[in-house]
Amino acid sequence: MRKIVLLIAALSVLLSCKTKLIVHDFKADNIPNYQNISTIDSSIVNFVQPYSAELDREMHEVIAESSVELIKKKPESLLTNYLSDLILHEGQMFASRYPGRPIPDAAFLNYGSIRINLPKGKITVGKIFEMMPFENEIVILKLKGEDLWKMADKIAENEGDCVAGMKLTIKDGKVETFEINNKPVNRGINYWLVTIDYVANGGDDMTMFQNRETIINTGIKLRDCFIEHMQNEYDAGRTISPKLDGRIMYE
């Protein structure tokens, strides 16, 4: 940093002489800051230590147990199916608390939002933060069947994704069949889809979601939803045991 300051000062002096200069070469070096740190402030260490210990304890808390390794893979996988099923369940539970509100038919979670696989055996809170580091919120969209077909086309283009409540077959990179509730998706009628605010606003090139007729913000953070659901299942003595069911297949 000192070299940079001296360089700027030198340039200022030279420029003040109104002499036209052309820089034809320069040299840069990294100067580690720690060279100037001789001691550690023990008061700061003591101040942070209780919070660090508490955070460490929370991150290592076991909230689930899986009978298999949950691997992220396309066109479908144990991890993508498990998480999208969980989102659909949460969206349906949210809607059911409001009389007259339609129950969502299907769910979509963008593949890129899942950052790591989950291990076989014990799963900690810290692993869920690693898997899902984003502060996304669950939302519910009212979409035309035509826009859901555009979503399906995008899934085929991406060679798979995270979906629940729907079934697709793909042939030569194109959607061959597309069903929700075991019926072909009708382009002319509306459906309710659970997803997250990131893609609802066009993230990951899912611009068709911006054509929605309605958006319902649930106020539920996706990662919090995962942690709470897994904790409840673990407390009830149930292990995670997802299965592949052919919801996205190649012909």
XYZ file of C-alpha atoms in Angstrom:
251
model
C 0.000 0.000 0.000
C 2.851 2.419 0.862
C 4.317 1.873 -2.617
C 1.014 2.735 -4.220
C 0.730 5.959 -2.216
C 4.292 6.951 -3.165
C 3.561 6.176 -6.800
C 0.442 8.367 -6.771
C 2.355 11.195 -5.056
C 5.151 10.994 -7.601
C 2.705 11.097 -10.488
C 0.976 14.138 -8.940
C 4.274 16.055 -8.753
C 5.225 15.171 -12.284
C 1.801 16.075 -13.665
C 1.938 19.441 -11.845
C 5.004 20.305 -13.975
C 2.737 20.068 -17.062
C 5.178 17.663 -18.713
C 3.463 15.064 -20.864
C 4.481 11.604 -19.618
C 3.647 8.184 -20.922
C 3.759 5.186 -18.553
C 5.453 2.373 -20.434
C 6.142 -0.016 -17.570
C 5.196 -0.622 -13.960
C 5.872 -3.104 -11.174
C 3.506 -4.266 -8.410
C 4.150 -6.285 -5.228
C 1.832 -7.719 -2.587
C 2.605 -6.490 0.937
C 0.952 -8.793 3.550
C -0.830 -6.780 6.237
C 0.041 -9.300 8.956
C 3.668 -8.142 8.807
C 2.553 -5.010 10.661
C 0.594 -6.912 13.303
C 2.831 -7.763 16.235
C 0.240 -8.767 18.856
C -3.363 -10.011 18.985
C -5.820 -7.818 20.874
C -6.947 -10.169 23.654
C -9.937 -7.946 24.526
C -11.408 -8.499 21.034
C -10.710 -12.232 21.227
C -12.474 -12.443 24.591
C -15.424 -10.419 23.249
C -15.931 -12.660 20.212
C -15.237 -16.014 21.869
C -18.713 -16.605 23.457
C -20.478 -15.841 20.143
C -18.042 -18.023 18.227
C -18.570 -20.906 20.639
C -22.365 -20.581 20.404
C -22.282 -20.434 16.600
C -20.009 -23.471 16.487
C -22.383 -25.389 18.759
C -25.407 -24.533 16.569
C -23.634 -25.432 13.330
C -22.701 -28.874 14.695
C -26.193 -29.689 15.943
C -27.534 -32.891 14.313
C -30.985 -32.337 12.773
C -31.399 -35.331 10.460
C -30.170 -38.772 9.524
C -30.155 -40.156 6.006
C -30.088 -43.826 5.038
C -28.205 -42.947 1.829
C -25.919 -40.260 0.482
C -28.075 -37.556 -1.109
C -26.405 -36.702 -4.403
C -27.306 -33.837 -6.714
C -27.605 -35.111 -10.268
C -29.580 -34.642 -13.505
C -32.132 -35.323 -14.861
C -33.345 -36.215 -11.350
C -31.634 -37.385 -8.166
C -32.326 -38.323 -4.587
C -31.338 -34.857 -3.379
C -33.235 -32.827 -5.983
C -36.355 -34.966 -5.546
C -36.193 -34.786 -1.755
C -35.818 -30.996 -1.613
C -38.464 -30.247 -4.230
C -40.924 -32.626 -2.516
C -40.248 -30.789 0.724
C -40.942 -27.392 -0.880
C -44.186 -28.638 -2.394
C -45.272 -30.027 0.972
C -44.457 -26.735 2.713
C -46.345 -24.728 0.077
C -49.389 -26.965 0.360
C -49.340 -26.726 4.164
C -49.096 -22.929 3.954
C -52.053 -22.683 1.538
C -54.183 -25.048 3.607
C -54.053 -22.618 6.531
C -56.096 -20.095 4.512
C -59.651 -21.256 3.673
C -60.454 -20.859 -0.009
C -56.845 -20.555 -1.117
C -55.980 -23.089 -3.881
C -53.545 -25.831 -2.940
C -50.376 -25.738 -5.123
C -50.122 -28.422 -7.785
C -46.371 -28.622 -8.274
C -43.005 -27.234 -7.228
C -39.829 -26.034 -8.917
C -36.405 -25.336 -7.374
C -33.499 -24.228 -9.512
C -30.692 -26.775 -9.679
C -27.966 -24.173 -9.160
C -29.251 -23.196 -5.723
C -28.069 -26.547 -4.315
C -24.328 -26.238 -3.637
C -23.274 -29.559 -2.072
C -24.471 -33.143 -1.613
C -25.658 -34.315 1.798
C -23.856 -37.246 3.446
C -25.207 -40.619 4.490
C -25.759 -40.708 8.257
C -25.944 -37.706 10.547
C -26.660 -34.304 8.990
C -25.900 -31.078 10.856
C -27.253 -27.530 10.623
C -23.899 -26.498 9.186
C -24.343 -28.908 6.257
C -27.683 -27.295 5.392
C -26.028 -23.858 5.367
C -23.339 -25.244 3.059
C -25.937 -26.820 0.800
C -28.190 -23.731 0.699
C -26.210 -20.545 1.490
C -28.851 -18.204 0.038
C -31.629 -16.297 1.840
C -34.396 -17.236 -0.585
C -38.080 -17.106 0.324
C -40.736 -19.614 -0.696
C -43.411 -18.068 -2.931
C -46.504 -19.448 -4.668
C -47.296 -18.451 -8.260
C -50.477 -18.646 -10.312
C -49.308 -19.463 -13.834
C -50.895 -20.262 -17.159
C -50.296 -23.750 -18.497
C -48.570 -22.092 -21.458
C -45.909 -20.665 -19.125
C -45.487 -24.017 -17.389
C -44.756 -25.530 -20.796
C -42.063 -22.875 -21.241
C -40.674 -23.958 -17.860
C -40.697 -27.586 -19.016
C -38.878 -26.600 -22.231
C -36.236 -24.911 -20.092
C -35.876 -28.015 -17.924
C -35.374 -30.113 -21.066
C -32.779 -27.614 -22.309
C -31.003 -27.853 -18.919
C -31.175 -31.688 -19.082
C -33.048 -31.842 -15.777
C -33.839 -29.833 -12.657
C -35.606 -30.025 -9.284
C -39.351 -30.609 -9.584
C -42.214 -32.139 -7.628
C -45.834 -32.895 -8.502
C -45.047 -33.112 -12.197
C -43.653 -35.605 -14.672
C -41.717 -34.960 -17.853
C -40.297 -37.131 -20.587
C -37.605 -35.666 -22.820
C -36.637 -36.788 -26.299
C -33.866 -35.229 -28.426
C -33.686 -32.258 -26.047
C -37.426 -31.521 -26.351
C -40.330 -32.159 -23.990
C -42.217 -35.227 -25.205
C -44.837 -35.453 -22.439
C -45.608 -33.123 -19.528
C -48.072 -33.989 -16.755
C -49.258 -32.459 -13.492
C -51.471 -34.535 -11.212
C -51.105 -37.368 -13.767
C -52.831 -35.309 -16.476
C -51.310 -33.557 -19.501
C -50.685 -29.896 -18.736
C -53.357 -27.791 -20.433
C -51.838 -24.661 -21.959
C -55.098 -22.763 -21.547
C -55.789 -23.156 -17.825
C -54.052 -21.916 -14.665
C -51.964 -23.864 -12.160
C -50.423 -23.010 -8.785
C -46.676 -23.550 -8.464
C -44.442 -23.411 -5.358
C -40.976 -21.996 -5.965
C -38.572 -19.370 -4.570
C -38.446 -15.598 -5.028
C -35.134 -15.748 -6.938
C -36.520 -17.620 -9.943
C -39.961 -15.992 -9.569
C -38.184 -12.742 -10.439
C -36.557 -14.252 -13.525
C -33.365 -15.673 -11.957
C -31.569 -18.501 -13.798
C -33.301 -17.355 -16.989
C -36.730 -18.501 -15.729
C -38.357 -15.407 -17.215
C -41.646 -17.226 -17.837
C -42.361 -16.985 -14.082
C -42.590 -13.205 -14.440
C -45.772 -13.748 -16.511
C -47.615 -14.979 -13.386
C -51.092 -13.722 -12.656
C -50.548 -13.835 -8.892
C -47.635 -14.161 -6.479
C -48.077 -15.062 -2.809
C -45.145 -14.340 -0.508
C -45.154 -16.914 2.285
C -42.528 -15.217 4.461
C -40.899 -18.663 4.859
C -37.154 -18.771 4.273
C -36.199 -21.820 2.254
C -33.241 -22.855 4.395
C -35.208 -22.392 7.624
C -37.934 -24.576 6.119
C -35.445 -27.360 5.382
C -33.928 -27.203 8.867
C -37.284 -27.183 10.654
C -38.706 -30.034 8.555
C -35.614 -32.204 9.014
C -35.500 -31.495 12.740
C -39.154 -32.520 13.142
C -38.580 -35.754 11.237
C -35.433 -36.519 13.241
C -37.193 -35.860 16.553
C -39.942 -38.255 15.436
C -37.318 -40.967 14.820
C -37.655 -40.963 11.036
C -34.682 -41.114 8.654
C -34.456 -39.572 5.196
C -35.024 -42.312 2.612
C -35.926 -40.727 -0.754
C -36.325 -42.720 -3.975
C -36.062 -42.013 -7.664
C -39.492 -42.166 -9.292
C -38.888 -41.182 -12.922
C -40.388 -37.691 -12.646
C -37.887 -36.533 -15.295
C -36.903 -39.162 -17.842
C -35.326 -39.485 -21.271
C -37.090 -41.552 -23.882
